[in-house]
Tab-separated table of N, CA and C in Angstrom:
chain	number	residue	atom	x	y	z
A	1	MET	N	-19.219	-17.911	41.601
A	1	MET	CA	-19.412	-18.743	40.422
A	1	MET	C	-19.447	-17.885	39.158
A	2	LYS	N	-20.150	-16.749	39.228
A	2	LYS	CA	-20.263	-15.876	38.067
A	2	LYS	C	-18.890	-15.303	37.694
A	3	GLY	N	-18.079	-15.005	38.706
A	3	GLY	CA	-16.732	-14.498	38.461
A	3	GLY	C	-15.862	-15.509	37.727
A	4	ARG	N	-16.003	-16.768	38.074
A	4	ARG	CA	-15.228	-17.820	37.408
A	4	ARG	C	-15.625	-17.946	35.945
A	5	LEU	N	-16.908	-17.805	35.671
A	5	LEU	CA	-17.369	-17.889	34.281
A	5	LEU	C	-16.806	-16.737	33.453
A	6	ILE	N	-16.749	-15.569	34.047
A	6	ILE	CA	-16.202	-14.417	33.328
A	6	ILE	C	-14.722	-14.636	33.038
A	7	VAL	N	-13.985	-15.128	34.025
A	7	VAL	CA	-12.565	-15.402	33.836
A	7	VAL	C	-12.372	-16.469	32.766
A	8	LEU	N	-13.168	-17.507	32.800
A	8	LEU	CA	-13.092	-18.571	31.798
A	8	LEU	C	-13.382	-18.016	30.409
A	9	TRP	N	-14.400	-17.187	30.296
A	9	TRP	CA	-14.770	-16.584	29.011
A	9	TRP	C	-13.631	-15.712	28.485
A	10	LEU	N	-13.019	-14.910	29.347
A	10	LEU	CA	-11.905	-14.070	28.926
A	10	LEU	C	-10.710	-14.915	28.490
A	11	LEU	N	-10.465	-16.002	29.180
A	11	LEU	CA	-9.379	-16.898	28.813
A	11	LEU	C	-9.617	-17.502	27.428
A	12	ILE	N	-10.828	-17.915	27.167
A	12	ILE	CA	-11.173	-18.487	25.851
A	12	ILE	C	-10.964	-17.448	24.758
A	13	ILE	N	-11.375	-16.216	25.006
A	13	ILE	CA	-11.203	-15.150	24.010
A	13	ILE	C	-9.720	-14.906	23.746
A	14	CYS	N	-8.921	-14.878	24.811
A	14	CYS	CA	-7.482	-14.660	24.642
A	14	CYS	C	-6.832	-15.775	23.834
A	15	ILE	N	-7.195	-16.999	24.110
A	15	ILE	CA	-6.629	-18.136	23.381
A	15	ILE	C	-7.034	-18.084	21.919
A	16	ALA	N	-8.301	-17.785	21.646
A	16	ALA	CA	-8.784	-17.720	20.264
A	16	ALA	C	-8.096	-16.592	19.505
A	17	THR	N	-7.910	-15.457	20.151
A	17	THR	CA	-7.241	-14.328	19.509
A	17	THR	C	-5.787	-14.669	19.209
A	18	GLY	N	-5.107	-15.297	20.146
A	18	GLY	CA	-3.718	-15.692	19.932
A	18	GLY	C	-3.579	-16.695	18.799
A	19	ALA	N	-4.493	-17.642	18.718
A	19	ALA	CA	-4.449	-18.639	17.647
A	19	ALA	C	-4.671	-17.980	16.293
A	20	ALA	N	-5.579	-17.017	16.227
A	20	ALA	CA	-5.832	-16.323	14.969
A	20	ALA	C	-4.624	-15.485	14.572
A	21	TYR	N	-3.954	-14.876	15.545
A	21	TYR	CA	-2.793	-14.039	15.253
A	21	TYR	C	-1.617	-14.868	14.749
A	22	LYS	N	-1.459	-16.083	15.259
A	22	LYS	CA	-0.314	-16.911	14.885
A	22	LYS	C	-0.426	-17.467	13.475
A	23	ARG	N	-1.630	-17.492	12.918
A	23	ARG	CA	-1.759	-17.975	11.548
A	23	ARG	C	-0.979	-17.044	10.643
A	24	SER	N	-0.204	-17.618	9.796
A	24	SER	CA	0.588	-16.800	8.891
A	24	SER	C	0.240	-17.159	7.459
A	25	PRO	N	0.589	-16.286	6.523
A	25	PRO	CA	0.350	-16.631	5.135
A	25	PRO	C	1.108	-17.906	4.777
A	26	GLY	N	0.713	-18.548	3.696
A	26	GLY	CA	1.369	-19.788	3.283
A	26	GLY	C	2.864	-19.606	3.098
A	27	LYS	N	3.549	-20.709	2.932
A	27	LYS	CA	4.996	-20.692	2.805
A	27	LYS	C	5.420	-19.822	1.626
A	28	ASN	N	6.474	-19.042	1.828
A	28	ASN	CA	7.060	-18.206	0.785
A	28	ASN	C	6.095	-17.173	0.207
A	29	LYS	N	5.146	-16.713	0.970
A	29	LYS	CA	4.229	-15.672	0.505
A	29	LYS	C	4.539	-14.386	1.250
A	30	ALA	N	5.645	-13.767	0.892
A	30	ALA	CA	6.026	-12.509	1.524
A	30	ALA	C	5.052	-11.426	1.071
A	31	ARG	N	4.853	-10.448	1.944
A	31	ARG	CA	3.956	-9.346	1.604
A	31	ARG	C	4.585	-8.030	2.044
A	32	GLU	N	4.104	-6.971	1.451
A	32	GLU	CA	4.539	-5.638	1.840
A	32	GLU	C	4.030	-5.347	3.251
A	33	PRO	N	4.830	-4.687	4.075
A	33	PRO	CA	4.333	-4.324	5.406
A	33	PRO	C	3.261	-3.237	5.289
A	34	LYS	N	2.359	-3.225	6.234
A	34	LYS	CA	1.283	-2.227	6.244
A	34	LYS	C	1.797	-0.973	6.946
A	35	CYS	N	2.278	-0.038	6.148
A	35	CYS	CA	2.834	1.201	6.682
A	35	CYS	C	1.865	2.345	6.396
A	36	SER	N	1.791	3.273	7.324
A	36	SER	CA	0.967	4.451	7.066
A	36	SER	C	1.742	5.352	6.112
A	37	GLY	N	1.039	6.172	5.384
A	37	GLY	CA	1.665	7.059	4.413
A	37	GLY	C	2.501	8.154	5.046
A	38	GLU	N	2.155	8.530	6.249
A	38	GLU	CA	2.881	9.615	6.901
A	38	GLU	C	4.131	9.100	7.608
A	39	LYS	N	5.154	9.936	7.638
A	39	LYS	CA	6.383	9.555	8.339
A	39	LYS	C	6.182	9.758	9.826
A	40	ARG	N	6.533	8.762	10.599
A	40	ARG	CA	6.394	8.829	12.053
A	40	ARG	C	7.757	8.970	12.699
A	41	PHE	N	7.764	9.606	13.827
A	41	PHE	CA	9.006	9.730	14.572
A	41	PHE	C	9.219	8.535	15.486
A	42	GLY	N	8.170	7.825	15.809
A	42	GLY	CA	8.292	6.688	16.702
A	42	GLY	C	7.174	5.693	16.484
A	43	CYS	N	7.355	4.538	17.042
A	43	CYS	CA	6.358	3.469	16.950
A	43	CYS	C	5.915	3.104	18.361
A	44	ILE	N	4.723	2.545	18.465
A	44	ILE	CA	4.252	2.105	19.773
A	44	ILE	C	5.095	0.930	20.247
A	45	LYS	N	5.218	0.801	21.527
A	45	LYS	CA	6.020	-0.289	22.105
A	45	LYS	C	5.113	-1.471	22.405
A	46	MET	N	4.663	-2.124	21.350
A	46	MET	CA	3.789	-3.286	21.491
A	46	MET	C	4.467	-4.471	20.813
A	47	TRP	N	4.535	-5.577	21.501
A	47	TRP	CA	5.184	-6.771	20.976
A	47	TRP	C	4.196	-7.569	20.139
A	48	LEU	N	4.207	-7.316	18.838
A	48	LEU	CA	3.444	-8.076	17.857
A	48	LEU	C	4.444	-8.432	16.755
A	49	PRO	N	5.343	-9.358	17.040
A	49	PRO	CA	6.489	-9.593	16.158
A	49	PRO	C	6.119	-10.040	14.753
A	50	VAL	N	6.951	-9.619	13.813
A	50	VAL	CA	6.860	-10.076	12.428
A	50	VAL	C	8.259	-10.473	11.985
A	51	CYS	N	8.315	-11.452	11.109
A	51	CYS	CA	9.588	-11.917	10.567
A	51	CYS	C	9.813	-11.232	9.229
A	52	GLY	N	10.911	-10.507	9.123
A	52	GLY	CA	11.238	-9.803	7.892
A	52	GLY	C	11.959	-10.697	6.898
A	53	SER	N	11.925	-10.286	5.635
A	53	SER	CA	12.580	-11.063	4.579
A	53	SER	C	14.101	-11.060	4.723
A	54	ASP	N	14.620	-10.221	5.622
A	54	ASP	CA	16.054	-10.211	5.901
A	54	ASP	C	16.426	-11.166	7.032
A	55	GLY	N	15.428	-11.926	7.546
A	55	GLY	CA	15.682	-12.889	8.610
A	55	GLY	C	15.688	-12.299	10.006
A	56	VAL	N	15.344	-11.035	10.133
A	56	VAL	CA	15.321	-10.350	11.424
A	56	VAL	C	13.894	-10.317	11.955
A	57	THR	N	13.738	-10.555	13.263
A	57	THR	CA	12.439	-10.422	13.908
A	57	THR	C	12.280	-8.979	14.356
A	58	TYR	N	11.210	-8.333	13.894
A	58	TYR	CA	10.903	-6.956	14.269
A	58	TYR	C	9.778	-6.978	15.294
A	59	ALA	N	9.823	-6.080	16.258
A	59	ALA	CA	8.843	-6.050	17.345
A	59	ALA	C	7.429	-5.858	16.823
A	60	ASN	N	7.261	-5.119	15.746
A	60	ASN	CA	5.960	-4.928	15.098
A	60	ASN	C	6.193	-4.376	13.689
A	61	GLU	N	5.139	-4.271	12.901
A	61	GLU	CA	5.286	-3.813	11.518
A	61	GLU	C	5.745	-2.373	11.424
A	62	CYS	N	5.371	-1.561	12.407
A	62	CYS	CA	5.803	-0.168	12.409
A	62	CYS	C	7.324	-0.082	12.457
A	63	ILE	N	7.946	-0.906	13.283
A	63	ILE	CA	9.405	-0.917	13.394
A	63	ILE	C	10.024	-1.348	12.066
A	64	LEU	N	9.433	-2.338	11.412
A	64	LEU	CA	9.922	-2.787	10.113
A	64	LEU	C	9.789	-1.654	9.090
A	65	CYS	N	8.665	-0.947	9.099
A	65	CYS	CA	8.458	0.178	8.183
A	65	CYS	C	9.492	1.268	8.427
A	66	LYS	N	9.762	1.525	9.692
A	66	LYS	CA	10.749	2.545	10.058
A	66	LYS	C	12.132	2.160	9.526
A	67	GLU	N	12.475	0.891	9.639
A	67	GLU	CA	13.750	0.388	9.113
A	67	GLU	C	13.815	0.596	7.602
A	68	ASN	N	12.728	0.263	6.903
A	68	ASN	CA	12.680	0.450	5.452
A	68	ASN	C	12.873	1.917	5.075
A	69	ARG	N	12.165	2.816	5.789
A	69	ARG	CA	12.249	4.244	5.484
A	69	ARG	C	13.628	4.829	5.784
A	70	GLU	N	14.148	4.532	6.968
A	70	GLU	CA	15.407	5.140	7.405
A	70	GLU	C	16.604	4.698	6.582
A	71	PHE	N	16.617	3.447	6.141
A	71	PHE	CA	17.783	2.908	5.447
A	71	PHE	C	17.500	2.567	3.984
A	72	ASP	N	16.376	3.077	3.455
A	72	ASP	CA	15.985	2.880	2.056
A	72	ASP	C	16.053	1.404	1.655
A	73	LYS	N	15.393	0.562	2.472
A	73	LYS	CA	15.349	-0.880	2.223
A	73	LYS	C	13.956	-1.269	1.735
A	74	ASN	N	13.808	-2.495	1.310
A	74	ASN	CA	12.507	-3.031	0.914
A	74	ASN	C	12.319	-4.393	1.578
A	75	ILE	N	12.281	-4.402	2.892
A	75	ILE	CA	12.109	-5.639	3.653
A	75	ILE	C	10.629	-5.989	3.649
A	76	LEU	N	10.307	-7.225	3.322
A	76	LEU	CA	8.932	-7.699	3.295
A	76	LEU	C	8.617	-8.470	4.569
A	77	VAL	N	7.334	-8.670	4.844
A	77	VAL	CA	6.900	-9.493	5.973
A	77	VAL	C	6.765	-10.919	5.469
A	78	ILE	N	7.539	-11.820	6.060
A	78	ILE	CA	7.478	-13.238	5.692
A	78	ILE	C	6.344	-13.923	6.438
A	79	LYS	N	6.225	-13.600	7.744
A	79	LYS	CA	5.175	-14.206	8.548
A	79	LYS	C	4.974	-13.387	9.819
A	80	ARG	N	3.838	-13.577	10.444
A	80	ARG	CA	3.597	-13.015	11.763
A	80	ARG	C	4.318	-13.889	12.765
A	81	GLY	N	4.844	-13.265	13.791
A	81	GLY	CA	5.583	-14.002	14.791
A	81	GLY	C	7.077	-13.910	14.520
A	82	PRO	N	7.865	-14.368	15.468
A	82	PRO	CA	9.317	-14.283	15.314
A	82	PRO	C	9.850	-15.216	14.237
A	83	CYS	N	10.985	-14.849	13.692
A	83	CYS	CA	11.656	-15.721	12.715
A	83	CYS	C	12.176	-16.940	13.471
A	84	SER	N	12.072	-18.080	12.859
A	84	SER	CA	12.557	-19.298	13.516
A	84	SER	C	14.005	-19.540	13.110
A	85	LEU	N	14.682	-20.329	13.876
A	85	LEU	CA	16.086	-20.638	13.608
A	85	LEU	C	16.246	-21.954	12.860
A	86	GLU	N	15.186	-22.425	12.245
A	86	GLU	CA	15.224	-23.726	11.559
A	86	GLU	C	16.077	-23.679	10.329
């Protein structure tokens, strides 16, 4: 019984965290990506997608920052999560 409660509690935490992550800024409120000041050679392989102002879904903000640095672009974050095809 105690094991089931722990599993239920963990499930609730996961759902709440996912719901908080999916909230995005209001419509048309693009923001600068949160990039560290130092140049990195690589990014972690974690799927936390963001939608860039170029309409491309990036696996995470680090990847978007890397794209901006490597190709001298200024892509903004439109929203958390993948870009929709609407």
